[in-house]
PDB file of C-alpha atoms in Angstrom:
ATOM      1  CA  MET A1333      18.278 252.327 236.679  1.00 75.00           C
ATOM      2  CA  LYS A1334      19.534 249.003 238.026  1.00 90.00           C
ATOM      3  CA  CYS A1335      17.197 246.743 239.977  1.00 92.00           C
ATOM      4  CA  PRO A1336      17.920 247.124 243.731  1.00 93.00           C
ATOM      5  CA  ARG A1337      16.070 243.980 244.835  1.00 94.00           C
ATOM      6  CA  PRO A1338      19.096 241.636 245.327  1.00 96.00           C
ATOM      7  CA  PHE A1339      20.767 244.387 247.365  1.00 96.00           C
ATOM      8  CA  LEU A1340      18.022 244.716 249.948  1.00 95.00           C
ATOM      9  CA  SER A1341      15.584 241.786 249.857  1.00 96.00           C
ATOM     10  CA  ALA A1342      15.386 238.056 250.484  1.00 97.00           C
ATOM     11  CA  GLU A1343      12.646 235.455 250.252  1.00 97.00           C
ATOM     12  CA  ILE A1344      12.839 232.389 252.443  1.00 97.00           C
ATOM     13  CA  THR A1345      11.182 229.587 250.504  1.00 92.00           C
ATOM     14  CA  GLN A1346      10.351 225.914 251.046  1.00 86.00           C
ATOM     15  CA  HIS A1347      12.903 223.888 253.046  1.00 92.00           C
ATOM     16  CA  GLY A1348      14.676 227.175 253.934  1.00 96.00           C
ATOM     17  CA  GLU A1349      16.028 227.981 250.474  1.00 97.00           C
ATOM     18  CA  VAL A1350      16.847 231.698 250.145  1.00 98.00           C
ATOM     19  CA  ARG A1351      16.315 233.810 247.045  1.00 97.00           C
ATOM     20  CA  LEU A1352      17.035 237.454 246.427  1.00 97.00           C
ATOM     21  CA  CYS A1353      13.639 238.203 244.807  1.00 95.00           C
ATOM     22  CA  CYS A1354      10.343 236.523 244.054  1.00 92.00           C
ATOM     23  CA  PRO A1355      11.126 232.971 242.888  1.00 91.00           C
ATOM     24  CA  SER A1356       8.850 233.458 239.913  1.00 90.00           C
ATOM     25  CA  TRP A1357      11.090 236.321 238.782  1.00 92.00           C
ATOM     26  CA  LEU A1358      14.480 235.124 240.023  1.00 95.00           C
ATOM     27  CA  PRO A1359      14.352 231.360 240.700  1.00 95.00           C
ATOM     28  CA  THR A1360      17.971 230.695 241.597  1.00 97.00           C
ATOM     29  CA  SER A1361      18.560 229.874 245.286  1.00 98.00           C
ATOM     30  CA  ILE A1362      21.572 231.487 246.947  1.00 98.00           C
ATOM     31  CA  GLY A1363      21.676 228.721 249.617  1.00 98.00           C
ATOM     32  CA  ASN A1364      19.853 227.674 252.719  1.00 97.00           C
ATOM     33  CA  ILE A1365      18.829 229.828 255.685  1.00 96.00           C
ATOM     34  CA  LYS A1366      20.763 227.363 257.840  1.00 96.00           C
ATOM     35  CA  ASP A1367      24.022 228.126 255.943  1.00 95.00           C
ATOM     36  CA  LYS A1368      26.526 230.525 257.437  1.00 90.00           C
ATOM     37  CA  ASP A1369      26.289 233.977 255.824  1.00 93.00           C
ATOM     38  CA  VAL A1370      23.942 232.777 253.082  1.00 97.00           C
ATOM     39  CA  TRP A1371      23.177 236.464 252.350  1.00 98.00           C
ATOM     40  CA  ASN A1372      26.713 236.825 250.918  1.00 98.00           C
ATOM     41  CA  SER A1373      27.101 233.395 249.392  1.00 98.00           C
ATOM     42  CA  GLU A1374      29.074 232.857 246.223  1.00 98.00           C
ATOM     43  CA  ILE A1375      25.882 232.666 244.075  1.00 98.00           C
ATOM     44  CA  ALA A1376      24.401 235.758 245.833  1.00 98.00           C
ATOM     45  CA  ILE A1377      27.501 237.713 244.808  1.00 98.00           C
ATOM     46  CA  LYS A1378      27.198 236.447 241.251  1.00 98.00           C
ATOM     47  CA  ILE A1379      23.552 237.477 241.006  1.00 98.00           C
ATOM     48  CA  ARG A1380      24.307 240.972 242.323  1.00 98.00           C
ATOM     49  CA  LYS A1381      27.138 241.242 239.763  1.00 98.00           C
ATOM     50  CA  SER A1382      24.721 240.339 236.985  1.00 97.00           C
ATOM     51  CA  ILE A1383      22.566 243.249 238.065  1.00 95.00           C
ATOM     52  CA  LEU A1384      25.485 245.636 238.093  1.00 97.00           C
ATOM     53  CA  ASP A1385      26.522 244.364 234.634  1.00 97.00           C
ATOM     54  CA  GLU A1386      22.883 244.735 233.574  1.00 94.00           C
ATOM     55  CA  ASN A1387      22.704 241.296 231.881  1.00 94.00           C
ATOM     56  CA  TYR A1388      20.156 239.937 234.400  1.00 94.00           C
ATOM     57  CA  GLU A1389      21.163 236.432 233.421  1.00 95.00           C
ATOM     58  CA  TYR A1390      19.445 234.858 236.486  1.00 97.00           C
ATOM     59  CA  CYS A1391      16.106 236.632 235.964  1.00 95.00           C
ATOM     60  CA  ARG A1392      13.000 235.579 234.134  1.00 93.00           C
ATOM     61  CA  TYR A1393      12.109 238.396 231.733  1.00 89.00           C
ATOM     62  CA  GLU A1394       8.548 237.260 231.079  1.00 86.00           C
ATOM     63  CA  PHE A1395       7.508 237.317 234.714  1.00 89.00           C
ATOM     64  CA  CYS A1396       9.583 240.196 236.105  1.00 90.00           C
ATOM     65  CA  PRO A1397       7.661 243.527 235.859  1.00 85.00           C
ATOM     66  CA  PHE A1398      10.959 245.434 235.935  1.00 84.00           C
ATOM     67  CA  LEU A1399      12.474 243.645 232.928  1.00 87.00           C
ATOM     68  CA  SER A1400       9.309 242.993 230.939  1.00 84.00           C
ATOM     69  CA  SER A1401       7.724 246.453 231.390  1.00 76.00           C
ATOM     70  CA  GLY A1402      10.274 248.725 232.975  1.00 76.00           C
ATOM     71  CA  ILE A1403       8.237 249.026 236.185  1.00 69.00           C
ATOM     72  CA  ASN A1404      10.160 250.364 239.183  1.00 72.00           C
ATOM     73  CA  LEU A1405       9.868 247.616 241.780  1.00 67.00           C
ATOM     74  CA  GLU A1406      11.313 249.764 244.563  1.00 73.00           C
ATOM     75  CA  GLU A1407      10.073 253.373 244.594  1.00 67.00           C
ATOM     76  CA  ASN A1408      12.246 254.207 247.567  1.00 77.00           C
ATOM     77  CA  PRO A1409      15.232 251.865 247.723  1.00 88.00           C
ATOM     78  CA  SER A1410      17.195 252.087 250.932  1.00 90.00           C
ATOM     79  CA  GLU A1411      20.343 254.135 251.250  1.00 94.00           C
ATOM     80  CA  ASN A1412      22.304 250.938 251.822  1.00 95.00           C
ATOM     81  CA  ALA A1413      21.048 249.495 248.469  1.00 94.00           C
ATOM     82  CA  ILE A1414      21.737 252.715 246.549  1.00 94.00           C
ATOM     83  CA  ASN A1415      25.255 253.003 247.980  1.00 96.00           C
ATOM     84  CA  SER A1416      26.021 249.392 247.217  1.00 97.00           C
ATOM     85  CA  ILE A1417      24.931 249.770 243.607  1.00 96.00           C
ATOM     86  CA  GLU A1418      26.804 253.041 243.148  1.00 96.00           C
ATOM     87  CA  ASN A1419      29.948 251.537 244.616  1.00 97.00           C
ATOM     88  CA  ASN A1420      29.612 248.207 242.733  1.00 97.00           C
ATOM     89  CA  GLU A1421      29.476 246.260 245.949  1.00 98.00           C
ATOM     90  CA  THR A1422      28.304 242.667 245.747  1.00 98.00           C
ATOM     91  CA  LYS A1423      29.273 241.482 249.243  1.00 98.00           C
ATOM     92  CA  LEU A1424      27.114 243.453 251.615  1.00 97.00           C
ATOM     93  CA  SER A1425      27.933 244.611 255.142  1.00 96.00           C
ATOM     94  CA  TYR A1426      24.257 244.755 256.132  1.00 96.00           C
ATOM     95  CA  GLY A1427      21.532 242.125 256.248  1.00 95.00           C
ATOM     96  CA  PRO A1428      18.310 241.965 254.167  1.00 97.00           C
ATOM     97  CA  GLU A1429      16.066 244.920 254.839  1.00 96.00           C
ATOM     98  CA  LYS A1430      13.018 243.357 253.192  1.00 96.00           C
ATOM     99  CA  VAL A1431      12.124 239.729 253.779  1.00 97.00           C
ATOM    100  CA  VAL A1432       9.287 237.601 252.535  1.00 97.00           C
ATOM    101  CA  ALA A1433       8.581 234.453 254.607  1.00 96.00           C
ATOM    102  CA  CYS A1434       7.631 231.531 252.437  1.00 94.00           C
ATOM    103  CA  TYR A1435       8.953 228.622 254.482  1.00 93.00           C
ATOM    104  CA  ASP A1436       5.645 227.423 256.014  1.00 93.00           C
ATOM    105  CA  ARG A1437       3.111 226.015 253.533  1.00 84.00           C
ATOM    106  CA  SER A1438       0.324 225.517 256.059  1.00 90.00           C
ATOM    107  CA  CYS A1439      -3.016 226.349 254.469  1.00 89.00           C
ATOM    108  CA  SER A1440      -6.603 225.090 254.634  1.00 85.00           C
ATOM    109  CA  LEU A1441      -7.002 225.528 250.823  1.00 82.00           C
ATOM    110  CA  HIS A1442      -5.613 223.324 248.066  1.00 80.00           C
ATOM    111  CA  CYS A1443      -5.757 225.652 245.077  1.00 78.00           C
ATOM    112  CA  LYS A1444      -4.481 223.919 241.928  1.00 78.00           C
ATOM    113  CA  SER A1445      -2.197 226.851 241.077  1.00 76.00           C
ATOM    114  CA  CYS A1446      -0.235 226.105 244.297  1.00 76.00           C
ATOM    115  CA  ARG A1447      -0.737 222.571 245.575  1.00 70.00           C
ATOM    116  CA  SER A1448      -2.680 219.371 245.108  1.00 68.00           C
ATOM    117  CA  GLU A1449      -3.688 218.775 248.755  1.00 76.00           C
ATOM    118  CA  VAL A1450      -4.217 220.535 252.084  1.00 73.00           C
ATOM    119  CA  ILE A1451      -0.851 221.046 253.828  1.00 73.00           C
ATOM    120  CA  MET A1452      -0.222 221.709 257.504  1.00 81.00           C
ATOM    121  CA  GLU A1453       3.398 221.997 258.652  1.00 86.00           C
ATOM    122  CA  ASP A1454       5.445 222.348 261.769  1.00 86.00           C
ATOM    123  CA  SER A1455       8.019 224.912 260.645  1.00 90.00           C
ATOM    124  CA  GLN A1456       9.568 225.604 264.095  1.00 94.00           C
ATOM    125  CA  ASP A1457      13.126 224.603 263.114  1.00 95.00           C
ATOM    126  CA  LEU A1458      13.180 226.847 260.051  1.00 95.00           C
ATOM    127  CA  HIS A1459      11.436 229.575 261.972  1.00 96.00           C
ATOM    128  CA  ASN A1460      14.224 229.665 264.530  1.00 96.00           C
ATOM    129  CA  HIS A1461      16.798 230.204 261.818  1.00 96.00           C
ATOM    130  CA  PHE A1462      14.505 232.806 260.226  1.00 96.00           C
ATOM    131  CA  LEU A1463      14.411 234.851 263.443  1.00 96.00           C
ATOM    132  CA  ARG A1464      18.188 235.077 263.414  1.00 94.00           C
ATOM    133  CA  PHE A1465      18.159 236.042 259.721  1.00 95.00           C
ATOM    134  CA  ILE A1466      15.890 239.109 260.102  1.00 96.00           C
ATOM    135  CA  LYS A1467      17.902 241.102 262.631  1.00 92.00           C
ATOM    136  CA  ASP A1468      18.291 244.038 260.108  1.00 92.00           C
ATOM    137  CA  THR A1469      14.877 243.645 258.523  1.00 97.00           C
ATOM    138  CA  LYS A1470      12.602 246.629 258.347  1.00 97.00           C
ATOM    139  CA  HIS A1471       9.904 245.303 256.014  1.00 97.00           C
ATOM    140  CA  LEU A1472       8.474 241.832 256.544  1.00 98.00           C
ATOM    141  CA  THR A1473       5.915 239.964 254.446  1.00 97.00           C
ATOM    142  CA  LEU A1474       3.957 237.020 255.914  1.00 96.00           C
ATOM    143  CA  LEU A1475       3.118 234.458 254.519  1.00 90.00           C
ATOM    144  CA  GLY A1476       3.917 233.954 250.844  1.00 87.00           C
ATOM    145  CA  SER A1477       3.712 230.188 250.796  1.00 86.00           C
ATOM    146  CA  GLY A1478       0.535 229.451 252.717  1.00 89.00           C
ATOM    147  CA  GLU A1479      -1.948 231.109 255.088  1.00 93.00           C
ATOM    148  CA  LEU A1480      -0.651 233.186 257.945  1.00 94.00           C
ATOM    149  CA  PHE A1481      -3.630 232.313 260.178  1.00 96.00           C
ATOM    150  CA  SER A1482      -3.161 228.569 259.507  1.00 95.00           C
ATOM    151  CA  SER A1483       0.466 228.528 260.622  1.00 95.00           C
ATOM    152  CA  LYS A1484       0.601 227.655 264.304  1.00 95.00           C
ATOM    153  CA  VAL A1485       4.284 228.551 264.498  1.00 96.00           C
ATOM    154  CA  ILE A1486       4.063 232.022 262.963  1.00 95.00           C
ATOM    155  CA  LEU A1487       0.750 232.868 264.662  1.00 96.00           C
ATOM    156  CA  ASN A1488       2.265 231.973 268.006  1.00 97.00           C
ATOM    157  CA  TRP A1489       5.286 234.163 267.301  1.00 97.00           C
ATOM    158  CA  LEU A1490       3.133 237.171 266.355  1.00 98.00           C
ATOM    159  CA  SER A1491       0.807 236.646 269.343  1.00 97.00           C
ATOM    160  CA  ASN A1492       3.828 236.868 271.649  1.00 97.00           C
ATOM    161  CA  PHE A1493       5.894 239.301 269.615  1.00 97.00           C
ATOM    162  CA  ASP A1494       8.734 241.084 271.405  1.00 96.00           C
ATOM    163  CA  LYS A1495       9.604 244.280 269.500  1.00 94.00           C
ATOM    164  CA  THR A1496      12.829 244.720 271.448  1.00 95.00           C
ATOM    165  CA  LYS A1497      14.300 241.748 269.605  1.00 96.00           C
ATOM    166  CA  PHE A1498      13.543 243.307 266.215  1.00 96.00           C
ATOM    167  CA  PRO A1499      14.038 247.074 266.742  1.00 96.00           C
ATOM    168  CA  LYS A1500      14.307 247.909 263.028  1.00 96.00           C
ATOM    169  CA  LEU A1501      11.076 246.241 262.010  1.00 97.00           C
ATOM    170  CA  ASN A1502       8.513 248.899 261.180  1.00 97.00           C
ATOM    171  CA  HIS A1503       6.392 247.404 258.355  1.00 98.00           C
ATOM    172  CA  ILE A1504       4.499 244.146 258.104  1.00 98.00           C
ATOM    173  CA  CYS A1505       2.548 243.040 255.040  1.00 98.00           C
ATOM    174  CA  ILE A1506       0.057 240.258 255.529  1.00 98.00           C
ATOM    175  CA  LEU A1507      -0.616 237.856 252.648  1.00 96.00           C
ATOM    176  CA  SER A1508      -3.806 235.884 253.151  1.00 96.00           C
ATOM    177  CA  ASN A1509      -6.596 234.022 251.412  1.00 95.00           C
ATOM    178  CA  GLY A1510      -8.952 235.926 253.720  1.00 97.00           C
ATOM    179  CA  LEU A1511     -10.889 232.974 255.015  1.00 97.00           C
ATOM    180  CA  LEU A1512      -9.427 233.118 258.528  1.00 97.00           C
ATOM    181  CA  PHE A1513      -8.829 236.895 258.551  1.00 98.00           C
ATOM    182  CA  ASN A1514     -11.576 237.675 261.018  1.00 98.00           C
ATOM    183  CA  LYS A1515     -11.834 239.726 264.213  1.00 98.00           C
ATOM    184  CA  PRO A1516     -10.919 236.902 266.638  1.00 98.00           C
ATOM    185  CA  ASN A1517      -7.749 236.044 264.692  1.00 98.00           C
ATOM    186  CA  TRP A1518      -6.829 239.694 264.202  1.00 98.00           C
ATOM    187  CA  GLU A1519      -7.041 240.188 267.963  1.00 98.00           C
ATOM    188  CA  LYS A1520      -4.623 237.224 268.454  1.00 98.00           C
ATOM    189  CA  ILE A1521      -1.886 239.228 266.790  1.00 98.00           C
ATOM    190  CA  MET A1522      -2.498 242.424 268.753  1.00 98.00           C
ATOM    191  CA  PRO A1523       1.233 242.866 269.580  1.00 98.00           C
ATOM    192  CA  VAL A1524       1.976 243.557 265.885  1.00 98.00           C
ATOM    193  CA  GLN A1525      -1.223 245.237 264.763  1.00 98.00           C
ATOM    194  CA  HIS A1526       0.467 248.654 264.777  1.00 98.00           C
ATOM    195  CA  LEU A1527       3.143 247.299 262.390  1.00 98.00           C
ATOM    196  CA  VAL A1528       0.716 245.998 259.803  1.00 98.00           C
ATOM    197  CA  LYS A1529       0.770 248.544 256.985  1.00 98.00           C
ATOM    198  CA  GLU A1530      -0.398 246.418 254.092  1.00 98.00           C
ATOM    199  CA  ILE A1531      -2.765 243.489 253.526  1.00 98.00           C
ATOM    200  CA  LYS A1532      -2.933 241.413 250.328  1.00 98.00           C
ATOM    201  CA  ILE A1533      -5.892 239.016 249.829  1.00 98.00           C
ATOM    202  CA  SER A1534      -5.714 236.420 247.078  1.00 96.00           C
ATOM    203  CA  MET A1535      -9.072 235.916 245.462  1.00 96.00           C
ATOM    204  CA  ASP A1536      -8.600 235.019 241.725  1.00 97.00           C
ATOM    205  CA  ALA A1537     -12.249 235.634 240.917  1.00 97.00           C
ATOM    206  CA  VAL A1538     -15.177 237.936 241.502  1.00 97.00           C
ATOM    207  CA  SER A1539     -18.077 235.537 241.009  1.00 98.00           C
ATOM    208  CA  LYS A1540     -18.790 232.717 243.473  1.00 97.00           C
ATOM    209  CA  GLU A1541     -18.695 230.121 240.710  1.00 97.00           C
ATOM    210  CA  THR A1542     -15.223 231.094 239.479  1.00 97.00           C
ATOM    211  CA  TYR A1543     -13.952 231.517 243.005  1.00 97.00           C
ATOM    212  CA  LEU A1544     -14.872 227.944 243.869  1.00 95.00           C
ATOM    213  CA  LEU A1545     -13.054 226.732 240.728  1.00 94.00           C
ATOM    214  CA  ASN A1546      -9.813 228.488 241.586  1.00 94.00           C
ATOM    215  CA  ARG A1547      -9.836 228.524 245.418  1.00 92.00           C
ATOM    216  CA  GLU A1548     -10.462 224.881 246.178  1.00 91.00           C
ATOM    217  CA  GLY A1549     -11.677 224.345 249.716  1.00 92.00           C
ATOM    218  CA  GLY A1550     -12.758 227.952 249.956  1.00 95.00           C
ATOM    219  CA  ASP A1551     -16.005 229.554 251.121  1.00 97.00           C
ATOM    220  CA  PHE A1552     -17.051 232.597 249.161  1.00 98.00           C
ATOM    221  CA  ASP A1553     -19.567 233.856 251.742  1.00 98.00           C
ATOM    222  CA  THR A1554     -16.992 233.669 254.530  1.00 98.00           C
ATOM    223  CA  LEU A1555     -14.531 235.588 252.369  1.00 98.00           C
ATOM    224  CA  ILE A1556     -17.043 238.394 251.733  1.00 98.00           C
ATOM    225  CA  ASN A1557     -17.803 238.636 255.477  1.00 98.00           C
ATOM    226  CA  ASN A1558     -14.069 238.905 256.250  1.00 98.00           C
ATOM    227  CA  LEU A1559     -13.480 241.480 253.537  1.00 98.00           C
ATOM    228  CA  ASN A1560     -16.089 243.595 255.217  1.00 98.00           C
ATOM    229  CA  PHE A1561     -14.171 243.279 258.462  1.00 98.00           C
ATOM    230  CA  ILE A1562     -10.782 244.028 256.796  1.00 98.00           C
ATOM    231  CA  LYS A1563     -12.279 247.185 255.344  1.00 98.00           C
ATOM    232  CA  THR A1564     -12.911 248.498 258.878  1.00 98.00           C
ATOM    233  CA  LEU A1565      -9.219 248.297 259.729  1.00 98.00           C
ATOM    234  CA  ASN A1566      -8.351 251.185 257.348  1.00 98.00           C
ATOM    235  CA  ILE A1567      -5.110 249.470 256.266  1.00 98.00           C
ATOM    236  CA  LYS A1568      -3.936 249.655 252.662  1.00 98.00           C
ATOM    237  CA  THR A1569      -5.355 246.503 251.118  1.00 98.00           C
ATOM    238  CA  TYR A1570      -4.845 244.800 247.760  1.00 98.00           C
ATOM    239  CA  LEU A1571      -7.103 242.168 246.239  1.00 98.00           C
ATOM    240  CA  VAL A1572      -4.994 239.783 244.109  1.00 97.00           C
ATOM    241  CA  PHE A1573      -6.147 238.061 240.937  1.00 98.00           C
ATOM    242  CA  VAL A1574      -4.029 235.459 239.204  1.00 97.00           C
ATOM    243  CA  VAL A1575      -5.085 235.687 235.547  1.00 98.00           C
ATOM    244  CA  GLN A1576      -5.927 232.479 233.703  1.00 97.00           C
ATOM    245  CA  LYS A1577      -8.323 230.993 231.142  1.00 97.00           C
ATOM    246  CA  ASN A1578     -11.264 230.532 233.524  1.00 97.00           C
ATOM    247  CA  ASN A1579     -11.284 234.064 235.000  1.00 98.00           C
ATOM    248  CA  PHE A1580      -9.752 236.650 232.709  1.00 98.00           C
ATOM    249  CA  PHE A1581     -13.224 237.687 231.517  1.00 97.00           C
ATOM    250  CA  GLU A1582     -13.937 238.810 235.095  1.00 98.00           C
ATOM    251  CA  MET A1583     -11.025 241.216 235.285  1.00 98.00           C
ATOM    252  CA  LYS A1584     -13.037 244.351 234.710  1.00 97.00           C
ATOM    253  CA  GLU A1585     -15.732 243.289 237.184  1.00 98.00           C
ATOM    254  CA  PHE A1586     -12.967 242.467 239.678  1.00 98.00           C
ATOM    255  CA  VAL A1587     -11.728 246.043 239.572  1.00 98.00           C
ATOM    256  CA  THR A1588     -15.220 247.377 240.232  1.00 98.00           C
ATOM    257  CA  PHE A1589     -15.594 244.915 243.150  1.00 98.00           C
ATOM    258  CA  ALA A1590     -12.290 245.941 244.731  1.00 98.00           C
ATOM    259  CA  ARG A1591     -13.174 249.648 244.445  1.00 98.00           C
ATOM    260  CA  LYS A1592     -16.372 249.106 246.426  1.00 97.00           C
ATOM    261  CA  TYR A1593     -14.108 248.283 249.395  1.00 98.00           C
ATOM    262  CA  ASN A1594     -11.511 250.954 248.563  1.00 97.00           C
ATOM    263  CA  PHE A1595      -9.032 248.119 247.907  1.00 98.00           C
ATOM    264  CA  HIS A1596      -6.429 248.070 245.188  1.00 97.00           C
ATOM    265  CA  PRO A1597      -7.060 245.514 242.415  1.00 98.00           C
ATOM    266  CA  THR A1598      -3.849 243.588 241.543  1.00 97.00           C
ATOM    267  CA  PHE A1599      -3.293 241.270 238.617  1.00 97.00           C
ATOM    268  CA  ILE A1600      -0.440 238.794 238.082  1.00 95.00           C
ATOM    269  CA  LEU A1601       0.324 236.126 235.485  1.00 95.00           C
ATOM    270  CA  LEU A1602      -0.283 232.444 236.164  1.00 95.00           C
ATOM    271  CA  ASP A1603       2.979 230.589 236.824  1.00 93.00           C
ATOM    272  CA  ASN A1604       3.538 226.853 237.031  1.00 93.00           C
ATOM    273  CA  TRP A1605       4.791 225.777 240.455  1.00 86.00           C
ATOM    274  CA  GLY A1606       4.924 222.147 239.399  1.00 85.00           C
ATOM    275  CA  THR A1607       1.225 221.514 239.970  1.00 87.00           C
ATOM    276  CA  TYR A1608       0.274 221.513 236.265  1.00 92.00           C
ATOM    277  CA  SER A1609       1.408 219.355 233.426  1.00 94.00           C
ATOM    278  CA  LYS A1610       2.925 221.244 230.534  1.00 95.00           C
ATOM    279  CA  GLU A1611      -0.232 220.771 228.512  1.00 96.00           C
ATOM    280  CA  GLU A1612      -2.564 221.895 231.331  1.00 95.00           C
ATOM    281  CA  TYR A1613      -0.482 224.971 232.072  1.00 96.00           C
ATOM    282  CA  GLU A1614      -0.378 226.022 228.400  1.00 97.00           C
ATOM    283  CA  SER A1615      -4.164 225.584 228.271  1.00 97.00           C
ATOM    284  CA  ARG A1616      -4.733 227.780 231.317  1.00 97.00           C
ATOM    285  CA  ALA A1617      -2.102 230.475 230.674  1.00 97.00           C
ATOM    286  CA  VAL A1618      -3.895 232.973 228.465  1.00 98.00           C
ATOM    287  CA  HIS A1619      -0.843 235.200 228.381  1.00 97.00           C
ATOM    288  CA  LEU A1620       0.958 232.732 226.110  1.00 97.00           C
ATOM    289  CA  LYS A1621       0.649 233.692 222.464  1.00 96.00           C
ATOM    290  CA  THR A1622      -0.058 230.080 221.607  1.00 97.00           C
ATOM    291  CA  ASN A1623      -3.146 230.036 223.842  1.00 98.00           C
ATOM    292  CA  PRO A1624      -6.455 230.232 221.884  1.00 98.00           C
ATOM    293  CA  SER A1625      -7.686 232.914 224.294  1.00 98.00           C
ATOM    294  CA  PHE A1626      -4.621 235.112 224.037  1.00 98.00           C
ATOM    295  CA  ILE A1627      -6.130 237.643 221.617  1.00 98.00           C
ATOM    296  CA  LYS A1628      -9.288 238.015 223.763  1.00 98.00           C
ATOM    297  CA  PHE A1629      -7.086 238.354 226.876  1.00 98.00           C
ATOM    298  CA  LYS A1630      -5.005 241.077 225.269  1.00 97.00           C
ATOM    299  CA  LYS A1631      -8.058 242.909 224.010  1.00 97.00           C
ATOM    300  CA  THR A1632      -9.544 242.848 227.509  1.00 97.00           C
ATOM    301  CA  LEU A1633      -6.348 244.189 229.057  1.00 96.00           C
ATOM    302  CA  ASN A1634      -6.042 247.004 226.516  1.00 97.00           C
ATOM    303  CA  ASP A1635      -9.426 248.435 227.455  1.00 97.00           C
ATOM    304  CA  PRO A1636      -8.787 252.052 228.665  1.00 96.00           C
ATOM    305  CA  PHE A1637     -10.613 251.042 231.802  1.00 96.00           C
ATOM    306  CA  PHE A1638      -7.414 249.368 233.078  1.00 96.00           C
ATOM    307  CA  LYS A1639      -5.483 252.627 233.041  1.00 94.00           C
ATOM    308  CA  GLY A1640      -6.832 253.499 236.452  1.00 93.00           C
ATOM    309  CA  SER A1641      -4.086 254.649 238.857  1.00 93.00           C
ATOM    310  CA  ASP A1642      -5.376 252.296 241.560  1.00 95.00           C
ATOM    311  CA  ILE A1643      -4.928 249.216 239.400  1.00 97.00           C
ATOM    312  CA  TYR A1644      -1.654 247.280 239.723  1.00 95.00           C
ATOM    313  CA  LEU A1645      -1.009 245.222 236.565  1.00 94.00           C
ATOM    314  CA  SER A1646       2.439 243.976 237.584  1.00 91.00           C
ATOM    315  CA  ASN A1647       3.799 241.624 234.864  1.00 92.00           C
ATOM    316  CA  LEU A1648       0.721 242.091 232.660  1.00 94.00           C
ATOM    317  CA  ASN A1649       1.956 245.521 231.585  1.00 93.00           C
ATOM    318  CA  GLN A1650       4.027 243.937 228.848  1.00 93.00           C
ATOM    319  CA  PHE A1651       0.789 243.085 226.967  1.00 95.00           C
ATOM    320  CA  ILE A1652      -0.455 246.639 226.834  1.00 94.00           C
ATOM    321  CA  ASP A1653      -0.002 248.259 223.403  1.00 92.00           C
TER     322      ASP A1653
END
């Protein structure tokens, strides 16, 4: 099977750069959202050809679950994507059907894995281009680069959402740190509540002590209160845990914690987004074979406990014997 991602998805990242998959998995930009027909740019066509040729030269094997572990990233790829792959088409007649918005970095936290300071942005200009870009989009993820409820621009758009302008949109996934995901803010986005089919809450810990180490500026008690509220929504919810040296020993406990809420525990590898020095990253990244904690990390992961069907191990699967 050939990966369908570049044939159906796009991720709009900082400054409006567009990628055909998660930047951690496929870092090459195909252009800017302000560019004319960026979806079919020269580099976009080359990336799709690399998929058809199955050399995946633009992809990062270590971080991509499909390449590192053979995990199917799209259980039900669209008919458009399937036809394009079968017909060896690299210039597509349709727009992106799945889009992840990562162009607004506004967030009240300053987690070291992401940034060194609190960032609040006015993304209105990029947002206007984004709205034109998603005319064919069915599945939208908000907000991969910051906190949805901290973004005045996106929150205002959702609060005044006009479905007639986006008739194909039928699925919204909310990414959040959970601290502002409370009832008053949920009510602000009432026009899109019926479209929200998934929620993903980044947590990176299960104990209060570890949480405060990894979610700088966070409030553990507020998070717990909001998780209790999110549970009442009966929307498929994932708790996300970025694995690193100071938390991998909490992985098992994290699964038990998530199950109490009927949430899906999700684990991903720590990447370096330019916030760590080479030395600090190598010290934190327990998945590196050169890390002193690698053997303990791998032993933890290979516990039969982690074979639960509700656990999503993403790019950690490559370390399971």
